[in-house]
Amino acid sequence: MDADRADDPQQRERARWWRDTGTVMLALAGGLWLWAAVLVVTSAPGVFGRCGEDDLATRGCEARDLGLPLLLLVLALPLAALGAMLYATFSTRLARSGQRAVGREPEDP
């Protein structure tokens, strides 16, 4: 991206919007992880070893109890990856734009 375009106020506003979108995606992924954790703790008694082989029929310990939590984790993974990528990319872009605005160009490592 060229330096003149990076300092454009519209470009900075767009970068802020994408950074905030990444933050929302990370929050949604965190919510899905939390929901999955609550489901595992409350509705899947076999997860912590409370169900043995003989208890499967008597206590209702079934593999399907983990279906929804696993689905939630699978849905949260791309949200978390995309959210982290958006947040990191556009936060860096905004920081560099801010440094150029004050007249300091960051040194490349």
mmCIF file of N, CA, C and O in Angstrom:
data_model
loop_
_atom_site.group_PDB
_atom_site.id
_atom_site.type_symbol
_atom_site.label_atom_id
_atom_site.label_comp_id
_atom_site.label_asym_id
_atom_site.label_seq_id
_atom_site.Cartn_x
_atom_site.Cartn_y
_atom_site.Cartn_z
ATOM 1 N N MET A 1 0.854 -1.169 0.000
ATOM 2 C CA MET A 1 0.000 0.000 0.000
ATOM 3 C C MET A 1 0.892 1.221 0.000
ATOM 4 O O MET A 1 1.847 1.328 0.713
ATOM 5 N N ASP A 2 0.585 2.165 -0.787
ATOM 6 C CA ASP A 2 1.396 3.367 -0.901
ATOM 7 C C ASP A 2 1.152 4.319 0.267
ATOM 8 O O ASP A 2 0.101 4.350 0.844
ATOM 9 N N ALA A 3 2.185 5.050 0.631
ATOM 10 C CA ALA A 3 2.127 5.871 1.846
ATOM 11 C C ALA A 3 1.056 6.953 1.771
ATOM 12 O O ALA A 3 0.436 7.285 2.767
ATOM 13 N N ASP A 4 0.844 7.535 0.578
ATOM 14 C CA ASP A 4 -0.172 8.577 0.455
ATOM 15 C C ASP A 4 -1.574 8.023 0.694
ATOM 16 O O ASP A 4 -2.406 8.663 1.317
ATOM 17 N N ARG A 5 -1.835 6.846 0.175
ATOM 18 C CA ARG A 5 -3.155 6.237 0.383
ATOM 19 C C ARG A 5 -3.344 5.794 1.824
ATOM 20 O O ARG A 5 -4.443 5.816 2.338
ATOM 21 N N ALA A 6 -2.270 5.384 2.495
ATOM 22 C CA ALA A 6 -2.383 4.898 3.871
ATOM 23 C C ALA A 6 -2.742 6.028 4.832
ATOM 24 O O ALA A 6 -3.354 5.791 5.860
ATOM 25 N N ASP A 7 -2.351 7.254 4.488
ATOM 26 C CA ASP A 7 -2.643 8.376 5.370
ATOM 27 C C ASP A 7 -3.985 9.023 5.067
ATOM 28 O O ASP A 7 -4.367 9.983 5.726
ATOM 29 N N ASP A 8 -4.685 8.552 4.079
ATOM 30 C CA ASP A 8 -5.995 9.076 3.733
ATOM 31 C C ASP A 8 -6.971 8.793 4.880
ATOM 32 O O ASP A 8 -7.033 7.673 5.383
ATOM 33 N N PRO A 9 -7.763 9.795 5.326
ATOM 34 C CA PRO A 9 -8.711 9.570 6.430
ATOM 35 C C PRO A 9 -9.729 8.464 6.137
ATOM 36 O O PRO A 9 -10.114 7.726 7.043
ATOM 37 N N GLN A 10 -10.141 8.338 4.891
ATOM 38 C CA GLN A 10 -11.082 7.258 4.551
ATOM 39 C C GLN A 10 -10.434 5.889 4.733
ATOM 40 O O GLN A 10 -11.077 4.949 5.199
ATOM 41 N N GLN A 11 -9.170 5.780 4.366
ATOM 42 C CA GLN A 11 -8.464 4.517 4.534
ATOM 43 C C GLN A 11 -8.286 4.174 6.013
ATOM 44 O O GLN A 11 -8.421 3.017 6.416
ATOM 45 N N ARG A 12 -7.994 5.179 6.828
ATOM 46 C CA ARG A 12 -7.869 4.937 8.272
ATOM 47 C C ARG A 12 -9.207 4.532 8.868
ATOM 48 O O ARG A 12 -9.272 3.642 9.715
ATOM 49 N N GLU A 13 -10.282 5.165 8.425
ATOM 50 C CA GLU A 13 -11.606 4.798 8.931
ATOM 51 C C GLU A 13 -11.979 3.371 8.521
ATOM 52 O O GLU A 13 -12.522 2.603 9.306
ATOM 53 N N ARG A 14 -11.653 3.006 7.301
ATOM 54 C CA ARG A 14 -11.909 1.639 6.837
ATOM 55 C C ARG A 14 -11.078 0.635 7.631
ATOM 56 O O ARG A 14 -11.557 -0.441 8.006
ATOM 57 N N ALA A 15 -9.821 0.987 7.925
ATOM 58 C CA ALA A 15 -8.960 0.105 8.728
ATOM 59 C C ALA A 15 -9.533 -0.060 10.137
ATOM 60 O O ALA A 15 -9.511 -1.160 10.694
ATOM 61 N N ARG A 16 -10.041 1.041 10.716
ATOM 62 C CA ARG A 16 -10.679 0.937 12.041
ATOM 63 C C ARG A 16 -11.884 0.009 11.988
ATOM 64 O O ARG A 16 -12.104 -0.781 12.896
ATOM 65 N N TRP A 17 -12.686 0.125 10.935
ATOM 66 C CA TRP A 17 -13.882 -0.720 10.801
ATOM 67 C C TRP A 17 -13.487 -2.192 10.728
ATOM 68 O O TRP A 17 -14.083 -3.037 11.389
ATOM 69 N N TRP A 18 -12.466 -2.518 9.927
ATOM 70 C CA TRP A 18 -12.038 -3.907 9.811
ATOM 71 C C TRP A 18 -11.432 -4.414 11.113
ATOM 72 O O TRP A 18 -11.622 -5.568 11.494
ATOM 73 N N ARG A 19 -10.686 -3.556 11.815
ATOM 74 C CA ARG A 19 -10.139 -3.951 13.114
ATOM 75 C C ARG A 19 -11.263 -4.247 14.105
ATOM 76 O O ARG A 19 -11.229 -5.246 14.822
ATOM 77 N N ASP A 20 -12.285 -3.407 14.115
ATOM 78 C CA ASP A 20 -13.425 -3.631 15.008
ATOM 79 C C ASP A 20 -14.211 -4.877 14.611
ATOM 80 O O ASP A 20 -14.722 -5.599 15.468
ATOM 81 N N THR A 21 -14.293 -5.152 13.307
ATOM 82 C CA THR A 21 -14.938 -6.386 12.845
ATOM 83 C C THR A 21 -14.172 -7.605 13.355
ATOM 84 O O THR A 21 -14.766 -8.598 13.782
ATOM 85 N N GLY A 22 -12.848 -7.543 13.328
ATOM 86 C CA GLY A 22 -12.030 -8.628 13.870
ATOM 87 C C GLY A 22 -12.269 -8.821 15.360
ATOM 88 O O GLY A 22 -12.336 -9.950 15.852
ATOM 89 N N THR A 23 -12.431 -7.711 16.081
ATOM 90 C CA THR A 23 -12.706 -7.789 17.518
ATOM 91 C C THR A 23 -14.041 -8.471 17.774
ATOM 92 O O THR A 23 -14.162 -9.314 18.670
ATOM 93 N N VAL A 24 -15.056 -8.126 16.976
ATOM 94 C CA VAL A 24 -16.377 -8.746 17.123
ATOM 95 C C VAL A 24 -16.296 -10.237 16.814
ATOM 96 O O VAL A 24 -16.901 -11.059 17.524
ATOM 97 N N MET A 25 -15.550 -10.608 15.783
ATOM 98 C CA MET A 25 -15.402 -12.035 15.451
ATOM 99 C C MET A 25 -14.719 -12.794 16.580
ATOM 100 O O MET A 25 -15.109 -13.920 16.902
ATOM 101 N N LEU A 26 -13.701 -12.195 17.184
ATOM 102 C CA LEU A 26 -13.040 -12.836 18.325
ATOM 103 C C LEU A 26 -13.999 -12.982 19.505
ATOM 104 O O LEU A 26 -13.995 -14.009 20.195
ATOM 105 N N ALA A 27 -14.827 -11.971 19.726
ATOM 106 C CA ALA A 27 -15.800 -12.050 20.819
ATOM 107 C C ALA A 27 -16.837 -13.138 20.540
ATOM 108 O O ALA A 27 -17.225 -13.885 21.456
ATOM 109 N N LEU A 28 -17.286 -13.254 19.290
ATOM 110 C CA LEU A 28 -18.235 -14.317 18.942
ATOM 111 C C LEU A 28 -17.613 -15.698 19.135
ATOM 112 O O LEU A 28 -18.263 -16.610 19.650
ATOM 113 N N ALA A 29 -16.369 -15.855 18.719
ATOM 114 C CA ALA A 29 -15.684 -17.138 18.909
ATOM 115 C C ALA A 29 -15.551 -17.455 20.391
ATOM 116 O O ALA A 29 -15.771 -18.596 20.817
ATOM 117 N N GLY A 30 -15.222 -16.455 21.195
ATOM 118 C CA GLY A 30 -15.140 -16.662 22.640
ATOM 119 C C GLY A 30 -16.479 -17.060 23.229
ATOM 120 O O GLY A 30 -16.555 -17.919 24.112
ATOM 121 N N GLY A 31 -17.555 -16.450 22.743
ATOM 122 C CA GLY A 31 -18.893 -16.820 23.199
ATOM 123 C C GLY A 31 -19.241 -18.259 22.838
ATOM 124 O O GLY A 31 -19.830 -18.986 23.641
ATOM 125 N N LEU A 32 -18.866 -18.677 21.634
ATOM 126 C CA LEU A 32 -19.110 -20.064 21.227
ATOM 127 C C LEU A 32 -18.301 -21.032 22.084
ATOM 128 O O LEU A 32 -18.786 -22.104 22.460
ATOM 129 N N TRP A 33 -17.056 -20.673 22.394
ATOM 130 C CA TRP A 33 -16.237 -21.528 23.259
ATOM 131 C C TRP A 33 -16.846 -21.625 24.655
ATOM 132 O O TRP A 33 -16.866 -22.699 25.251
ATOM 133 N N LEU A 34 -17.312 -20.513 25.162
ATOM 134 C CA LEU A 34 -17.935 -20.509 26.489
ATOM 135 C C LEU A 34 -19.203 -21.357 26.494
ATOM 136 O O LEU A 34 -19.433 -22.144 27.419
ATOM 137 N N TRP A 35 -20.022 -21.208 25.451
ATOM 138 C CA TRP A 35 -21.246 -21.995 25.340
ATOM 139 C C TRP A 35 -20.912 -23.490 25.272
ATOM 140 O O TRP A 35 -21.555 -24.313 25.937
ATOM 141 N N ALA A 36 -19.911 -23.846 24.496
ATOM 142 C CA ALA A 36 -19.505 -25.249 24.397
ATOM 143 C C ALA A 36 -19.024 -25.771 25.745
ATOM 144 O O ALA A 36 -19.345 -26.904 26.135
ATOM 145 N N ALA A 37 -18.271 -24.964 26.466
ATOM 146 C CA ALA A 37 -17.776 -25.386 27.780
ATOM 147 C C ALA A 37 -18.930 -25.610 28.753
ATOM 148 O O ALA A 37 -18.940 -26.600 29.501
ATOM 149 N N VAL A 38 -19.911 -24.729 28.735
ATOM 150 C CA VAL A 38 -21.068 -24.891 29.619
ATOM 151 C C VAL A 38 -21.831 -26.161 29.253
ATOM 152 O O VAL A 38 -22.244 -26.921 30.140
ATOM 153 N N LEU A 39 -22.001 -26.423 27.967
ATOM 154 C CA LEU A 39 -22.699 -27.640 27.547
ATOM 155 C C LEU A 39 -21.949 -28.901 27.963
ATOM 156 O O LEU A 39 -22.553 -29.881 28.394
ATOM 157 N N VAL A 40 -20.629 -28.878 27.848
ATOM 158 C CA VAL A 40 -19.842 -30.055 28.220
ATOM 159 C C VAL A 40 -19.950 -30.305 29.718
ATOM 160 O O VAL A 40 -20.138 -31.437 30.158
ATOM 161 N N VAL A 41 -19.850 -29.264 30.501
ATOM 162 C CA VAL A 41 -19.867 -29.431 31.954
ATOM 163 C C VAL A 41 -21.254 -29.832 32.448
ATOM 164 O O VAL A 41 -21.388 -30.666 33.336
ATOM 165 N N THR A 42 -22.306 -29.281 31.867
ATOM 166 C CA THR A 42 -23.648 -29.526 32.390
ATOM 167 C C THR A 42 -24.366 -30.724 31.779
ATOM 168 O O THR A 42 -25.167 -31.352 32.444
ATOM 169 N N SER A 43 -24.096 -31.045 30.509
ATOM 170 C CA SER A 43 -24.933 -32.066 29.887
ATOM 171 C C SER A 43 -24.207 -33.319 29.448
ATOM 172 O O SER A 43 -24.822 -34.219 28.907
ATOM 173 N N ALA A 44 -22.920 -33.400 29.631
ATOM 174 C CA ALA A 44 -22.193 -34.592 29.209
ATOM 175 C C ALA A 44 -21.516 -35.227 30.418
ATOM 176 O O ALA A 44 -20.357 -34.965 30.698
ATOM 177 N N PRO A 45 -22.235 -36.074 31.134
ATOM 178 C CA PRO A 45 -21.674 -36.636 32.358
ATOM 179 C C PRO A 45 -20.472 -37.543 32.133
ATOM 180 O O PRO A 45 -19.698 -37.765 33.039
ATOM 181 N N GLY A 46 -20.276 -38.071 30.940
ATOM 182 C CA GLY A 46 -19.166 -38.974 30.688
ATOM 183 C C GLY A 46 -17.840 -38.288 30.474
ATOM 184 O O GLY A 46 -16.807 -38.923 30.433
ATOM 185 N N VAL A 47 -17.834 -37.009 30.353
ATOM 186 C CA VAL A 47 -16.607 -36.294 30.027
ATOM 187 C C VAL A 47 -15.583 -36.387 31.146
ATOM 188 O O VAL A 47 -14.394 -36.532 30.903
ATOM 189 N N PHE A 48 -16.007 -36.334 32.373
ATOM 190 C CA PHE A 48 -15.086 -36.337 33.499
ATOM 191 C C PHE A 48 -14.980 -37.707 34.151
ATOM 192 O O PHE A 48 -14.624 -37.818 35.308
ATOM 193 N N GLY A 49 -15.290 -38.761 33.421
ATOM 194 C CA GLY A 49 -15.125 -40.112 33.918
ATOM 195 C C GLY A 49 -16.219 -40.595 34.842
ATOM 196 O O GLY A 49 -16.041 -41.559 35.561
ATOM 197 N N ARG A 50 -17.346 -39.948 34.861
ATOM 198 C CA ARG A 50 -18.429 -40.369 35.744
ATOM 199 C C ARG A 50 -19.235 -41.527 35.160
ATOM 200 O O ARG A 50 -20.034 -42.111 35.846
ATOM 201 N N CYS A 51 -19.049 -41.840 33.900
ATOM 202 C CA CYS A 51 -19.790 -42.936 33.269
ATOM 203 C C CYS A 51 -18.823 -44.037 32.860
ATOM 204 O O CYS A 51 -17.880 -43.795 32.121
ATOM 205 N N GLY A 52 -19.079 -45.224 33.326
ATOM 206 C CA GLY A 52 -18.283 -46.371 32.926
ATOM 207 C C GLY A 52 -18.993 -47.110 31.808
ATOM 208 O O GLY A 52 -20.030 -46.692 31.307
ATOM 209 N N GLU A 53 -18.434 -48.248 31.422
ATOM 210 C CA GLU A 53 -19.041 -49.043 30.351
ATOM 211 C C GLU A 53 -20.438 -49.515 30.721
ATOM 212 O O GLU A 53 -21.324 -49.566 29.901
ATOM 213 N N ASP A 54 -20.648 -49.878 31.986
ATOM 214 C CA ASP A 54 -21.955 -50.379 32.412
ATOM 215 C C ASP A 54 -22.962 -49.249 32.595
ATOM 216 O O ASP A 54 -24.164 -49.491 32.632
ATOM 217 N N ASP A 55 -22.510 -48.038 32.739
ATOM 218 C CA ASP A 55 -23.400 -46.909 33.005
ATOM 219 C C ASP A 55 -23.984 -46.288 31.744
ATOM 220 O O ASP A 55 -24.821 -45.400 31.837
ATOM 221 N N LEU A 56 -23.547 -46.722 30.578
ATOM 222 C CA LEU A 56 -24.013 -46.082 29.351
ATOM 223 C C LEU A 56 -25.533 -46.125 29.226
ATOM 224 O O LEU A 56 -26.159 -45.133 28.868
ATOM 225 N N ALA A 57 -26.129 -47.241 29.521
ATOM 226 C CA ALA A 57 -27.586 -47.363 29.374
ATOM 227 C C ALA A 57 -28.323 -46.778 30.573
ATOM 228 O O ALA A 57 -29.395 -46.206 30.420
ATOM 229 N N THR A 58 -27.764 -46.903 31.746
ATOM 230 C CA THR A 58 -28.503 -46.491 32.937
ATOM 231 C C THR A 58 -28.441 -44.998 33.206
ATOM 232 O O THR A 58 -29.391 -44.419 33.702
ATOM 233 N N ARG A 59 -27.349 -44.345 32.874
ATOM 234 C CA ARG A 59 -27.223 -42.926 33.192
ATOM 235 C C ARG A 59 -27.379 -42.019 31.993
ATOM 236 O O ARG A 59 -27.248 -40.823 32.110
ATOM 237 N N GLY A 60 -27.631 -42.563 30.829
ATOM 238 C CA GLY A 60 -27.818 -41.739 29.643
ATOM 239 C C GLY A 60 -26.536 -41.135 29.115
ATOM 240 O O GLY A 60 -26.557 -40.061 28.521
ATOM 241 N N CYS A 61 -25.422 -41.780 29.333
ATOM 242 C CA CYS A 61 -24.144 -41.270 28.838
ATOM 243 C C CYS A 61 -23.983 -41.720 27.394
ATOM 244 O O CYS A 61 -23.770 -42.898 27.134
ATOM 245 N N GLU A 62 -24.087 -40.789 26.482
ATOM 246 C CA GLU A 62 -24.013 -41.146 25.071
ATOM 247 C C GLU A 62 -23.036 -40.219 24.366
ATOM 248 O O GLU A 62 -22.791 -39.095 24.793
ATOM 249 N N ALA A 63 -22.509 -40.702 23.263
ATOM 250 C CA ALA A 63 -21.569 -39.901 22.483
ATOM 251 C C ALA A 63 -22.249 -38.676 21.887
ATOM 252 O O ALA A 63 -21.599 -37.657 21.664
ATOM 253 N N ARG A 64 -23.542 -38.734 21.654
ATOM 254 C CA ARG A 64 -24.227 -37.590 21.050
ATOM 255 C C ARG A 64 -24.279 -36.384 21.994
ATOM 256 O O ARG A 64 -24.552 -35.277 21.564
ATOM 257 N N ASP A 65 -24.024 -36.604 23.289
ATOM 258 C CA ASP A 65 -23.989 -35.485 24.226
ATOM 259 C C ASP A 65 -22.870 -34.500 23.877
ATOM 260 O O ASP A 65 -22.925 -33.348 24.273
ATOM 261 N N LEU A 66 -21.872 -34.972 23.170
ATOM 262 C CA LEU A 66 -20.764 -34.104 22.799
ATOM 263 C C LEU A 66 -20.908 -33.528 21.398
ATOM 264 O O LEU A 66 -20.060 -32.756 20.957
ATOM 265 N N GLY A 67 -21.967 -33.866 20.692
ATOM 266 C CA GLY A 67 -22.153 -33.402 19.316
ATOM 267 C C GLY A 67 -22.251 -31.894 19.195
ATOM 268 O O GLY A 67 -21.534 -31.279 18.393
ATOM 269 N N LEU A 68 -23.120 -31.270 19.963
ATOM 270 C CA LEU A 68 -23.297 -29.823 19.877
ATOM 271 C C LEU A 68 -22.057 -29.060 20.349
ATOM 272 O O LEU A 68 -21.623 -28.121 19.660
ATOM 273 N N PRO A 69 -21.441 -29.434 21.473
ATOM 274 C CA PRO A 69 -20.207 -28.717 21.849
ATOM 275 C C PRO A 69 -19.107 -28.823 20.793
ATOM 276 O O PRO A 69 -18.409 -27.848 20.517
ATOM 277 N N LEU A 70 -18.958 -29.984 20.178
ATOM 278 C CA LEU A 70 -17.950 -30.118 19.127
ATOM 279 C C LEU A 70 -18.299 -29.260 17.921
ATOM 280 O O LEU A 70 -17.426 -28.643 17.313
ATOM 281 N N LEU A 71 -19.572 -29.204 17.558
ATOM 282 C CA LEU A 71 -19.996 -28.346 16.459
ATOM 283 C C LEU A 71 -19.699 -26.881 16.759
ATOM 284 O O LEU A 71 -19.212 -26.146 15.896
ATOM 285 N N LEU A 72 -19.960 -26.462 17.984
ATOM 286 C CA LEU A 72 -19.686 -25.082 18.364
ATOM 287 C C LEU A 72 -18.195 -24.770 18.283
ATOM 288 O O LEU A 72 -17.798 -23.687 17.831
ATOM 289 N N LEU A 73 -17.362 -25.699 18.700
ATOM 290 C CA LEU A 73 -15.914 -25.488 18.613
ATOM 291 C C LEU A 73 -15.439 -25.439 17.168
ATOM 292 O O LEU A 73 -14.572 -24.635 16.813
ATOM 293 N N VAL A 74 -16.027 -26.284 16.323
ATOM 294 C CA VAL A 74 -15.657 -26.273 14.904
ATOM 295 C C VAL A 74 -16.084 -24.956 14.255
ATOM 296 O O VAL A 74 -15.359 -24.398 13.430
ATOM 297 N N LEU A 75 -17.238 -24.427 14.634
ATOM 298 C CA LEU A 75 -17.687 -23.142 14.096
ATOM 299 C C LEU A 75 -16.856 -21.979 14.631
ATOM 300 O O LEU A 75 -16.652 -20.979 13.945
ATOM 301 N N ALA A 76 -16.367 -22.106 15.857
ATOM 302 C CA ALA A 76 -15.593 -21.027 16.464
ATOM 303 C C ALA A 76 -14.184 -20.921 15.889
ATOM 304 O O ALA A 76 -13.608 -19.835 15.883
ATOM 305 N N LEU A 77 -13.645 -22.019 15.407
ATOM 306 C CA LEU A 77 -12.266 -22.004 14.925
ATOM 307 C C LEU A 77 -12.044 -21.030 13.768
ATOM 308 O O LEU A 77 -11.150 -20.185 13.848
ATOM 309 N N PRO A 78 -12.827 -21.079 12.675
ATOM 310 C CA PRO A 78 -12.582 -20.099 11.608
ATOM 311 C C PRO A 78 -12.889 -18.668 12.041
ATOM 312 O O PRO A 78 -12.230 -17.727 11.599
ATOM 313 N N LEU A 79 -13.881 -18.490 12.912
ATOM 314 C CA LEU A 79 -14.176 -17.152 13.417
ATOM 315 C C LEU A 79 -12.986 -16.587 14.181
ATOM 316 O O LEU A 79 -12.617 -15.420 14.021
ATOM 317 N N ALA A 80 -12.380 -17.407 15.022
ATOM 318 C CA ALA A 80 -11.230 -16.955 15.811
ATOM 319 C C ALA A 80 -10.033 -16.665 14.911
ATOM 320 O O ALA A 80 -9.348 -15.648 15.101
ATOM 321 N N ALA A 81 -9.784 -17.520 13.943
ATOM 322 C CA ALA A 81 -8.634 -17.312 13.053
ATOM 323 C C ALA A 81 -8.813 -16.050 12.213
ATOM 324 O O ALA A 81 -7.892 -15.227 12.111
ATOM 325 N N LEU A 82 -9.981 -15.890 11.629
ATOM 326 C CA LEU A 82 -10.235 -14.712 10.808
ATOM 327 C C LEU A 82 -10.249 -13.441 11.655
ATOM 328 O O LEU A 82 -9.698 -12.416 11.261
ATOM 329 N N GLY A 83 -10.858 -13.504 12.825
ATOM 330 C CA GLY A 83 -10.891 -12.348 13.706
ATOM 331 C C GLY A 83 -9.504 -11.922 14.152
ATOM 332 O O GLY A 83 -9.183 -10.730 14.173
ATOM 333 N N ALA A 84 -8.663 -12.883 14.496
ATOM 334 C CA ALA A 84 -7.297 -12.562 14.919
ATOM 335 C C ALA A 84 -6.497 -11.969 13.766
ATOM 336 O O ALA A 84 -5.735 -11.006 13.956
ATOM 337 N N MET A 85 -6.688 -12.508 12.565
ATOM 338 C CA MET A 85 -5.979 -11.987 11.400
ATOM 339 C C MET A 85 -6.411 -10.555 11.099
ATOM 340 O O MET A 85 -5.573 -9.678 10.871
ATOM 341 N N LEU A 86 -7.707 -10.302 11.106
ATOM 342 C CA LEU A 86 -8.202 -8.951 10.836
ATOM 343 C C LEU A 86 -7.721 -7.966 11.895
ATOM 344 O O LEU A 86 -7.263 -6.866 11.575
ATOM 345 N N TYR A 87 -7.840 -8.345 13.147
ATOM 346 C CA TYR A 87 -7.443 -7.445 14.223
ATOM 347 C C TYR A 87 -5.954 -7.113 14.142
ATOM 348 O O TYR A 87 -5.559 -5.945 14.217
ATOM 349 N N ALA A 88 -5.122 -8.123 13.976
ATOM 350 C CA ALA A 88 -3.673 -7.895 13.941
ATOM 351 C C ALA A 88 -3.264 -7.079 12.715
ATOM 352 O O ALA A 88 -2.469 -6.136 12.821
ATOM 353 N N THR A 89 -3.817 -7.413 11.563
ATOM 354 C CA THR A 89 -3.448 -6.721 10.334
ATOM 355 C C THR A 89 -3.805 -5.244 10.386
ATOM 356 O O THR A 89 -2.982 -4.375 10.106
ATOM 357 N N PHE A 90 -5.036 -4.960 10.760
ATOM 358 C CA PHE A 90 -5.480 -3.570 10.696
ATOM 359 C C PHE A 90 -5.037 -2.753 11.905
ATOM 360 O O PHE A 90 -4.915 -1.538 11.817
ATOM 361 N N SER A 91 -4.743 -3.381 13.027
ATOM 362 C CA SER A 91 -4.137 -2.648 14.144
ATOM 363 C C SER A 91 -2.735 -2.194 13.768
ATOM 364 O O SER A 91 -2.333 -1.064 14.061
ATOM 365 N N THR A 92 -1.988 -3.068 13.108
ATOM 366 C CA THR A 92 -0.647 -2.720 12.650
ATOM 367 C C THR A 92 -0.705 -1.604 11.620
ATOM 368 O O THR A 92 0.085 -0.659 11.665
ATOM 369 N N ARG A 93 -1.652 -1.709 10.704
ATOM 370 C CA ARG A 93 -1.793 -0.687 9.676
ATOM 371 C C ARG A 93 -2.121 0.675 10.294
ATOM 372 O O ARG A 93 -1.584 1.698 9.897
ATOM 373 N N LEU A 94 -3.010 0.683 11.293
ATOM 374 C CA LEU A 94 -3.353 1.934 11.962
ATOM 375 C C LEU A 94 -2.169 2.496 12.746
ATOM 376 O O LEU A 94 -1.951 3.709 12.773
ATOM 377 N N ALA A 95 -1.398 1.634 13.378
ATOM 378 C CA ALA A 95 -0.239 2.094 14.131
ATOM 379 C C ALA A 95 0.798 2.724 13.210
ATOM 380 O O ALA A 95 1.356 3.781 13.513
ATOM 381 N N ARG A 96 1.045 2.096 12.072
ATOM 382 C CA ARG A 96 2.003 2.659 11.118
ATOM 383 C C ARG A 96 1.502 3.978 10.547
ATOM 384 O O ARG A 96 2.270 4.912 10.355
ATOM 385 N N SER A 97 0.224 4.048 10.291
ATOM 386 C CA SER A 97 -0.353 5.288 9.783
ATOM 387 C C SER A 97 -0.232 6.404 10.816
ATOM 388 O O SER A 97 0.092 7.537 10.484
ATOM 389 N N GLY A 98 -0.452 6.068 12.086
ATOM 390 C CA GLY A 98 -0.306 7.049 13.152
ATOM 391 C C GLY A 98 1.127 7.517 13.309
ATOM 392 O O GLY A 98 1.387 8.693 13.562
ATOM 393 N N GLN A 99 2.081 6.611 13.146
ATOM 394 C CA GLN A 99 3.489 6.990 13.251
ATOM 395 C C GLN A 99 3.902 7.880 12.088
ATOM 396 O O GLN A 99 4.690 8.817 12.264
ATOM 397 N N ARG A 100 3.372 7.604 10.908
ATOM 398 C CA ARG A 100 3.668 8.468 9.766
ATOM 399 C C ARG A 100 3.058 9.847 9.954
ATOM 400 O O ARG A 100 3.620 10.847 9.526
ATOM 401 N N ALA A 101 1.901 9.895 10.622
ATOM 402 C CA ALA A 101 1.233 11.180 10.836
ATOM 403 C C ALA A 101 2.063 12.088 11.741
ATOM 404 O O ALA A 101 2.050 13.301 11.591
ATOM 405 N N VAL A 102 2.801 11.490 12.671
ATOM 406 C CA VAL A 102 3.636 12.304 13.547
ATOM 407 C C VAL A 102 5.030 12.501 12.979
ATOM 408 O O VAL A 102 5.838 13.186 13.583
ATOM 409 N N GLY A 103 5.295 11.902 11.855
ATOM 410 C CA GLY A 103 6.563 12.131 11.196
ATOM 411 C C GLY A 103 7.621 11.111 11.501
ATOM 412 O O GLY A 103 8.773 11.291 11.155
ATOM 413 N N ARG A 104 7.258 10.026 12.163
ATOM 414 C CA ARG A 104 8.232 8.980 12.479
ATOM 415 C C ARG A 104 7.890 7.749 11.676
ATOM 416 O O ARG A 104 6.819 7.170 11.821
ATOM 417 N N GLU A 105 8.758 7.321 10.872
ATOM 418 C CA GLU A 105 8.594 6.070 10.120
ATOM 419 C C GLU A 105 9.182 4.951 10.967
ATOM 420 O O GLU A 105 10.313 5.048 11.423
ATOM 421 N N PRO A 106 8.424 3.863 11.212
ATOM 422 C CA PRO A 106 8.971 2.773 12.023
ATOM 423 C C PRO A 106 10.123 2.087 11.305
ATOM 424 O O PRO A 106 10.119 1.967 10.089
ATOM 425 N N GLU A 107 11.112 1.695 12.093
ATOM 426 C CA GLU A 107 12.258 0.998 11.522
ATOM 427 C C GLU A 107 11.878 -0.450 11.288
ATOM 428 O O GLU A 107 11.258 -1.095 12.104
ATOM 429 N N ASP A 108 12.274 -0.964 10.120
ATOM 430 C CA ASP A 108 12.018 -2.369 9.814
ATOM 431 C C ASP A 108 13.033 -3.218 10.548
ATOM 432 O O ASP A 108 14.215 -2.905 10.591
ATOM 433 N N PRO A 109 12.580 -4.341 11.149
ATOM 434 C CA PRO A 109 13.523 -5.210 11.885
ATOM 435 C C PRO A 109 14.444 -5.937 10.965
ATOM 436 O O PRO A 109 14.305 -6.136 9.859
#
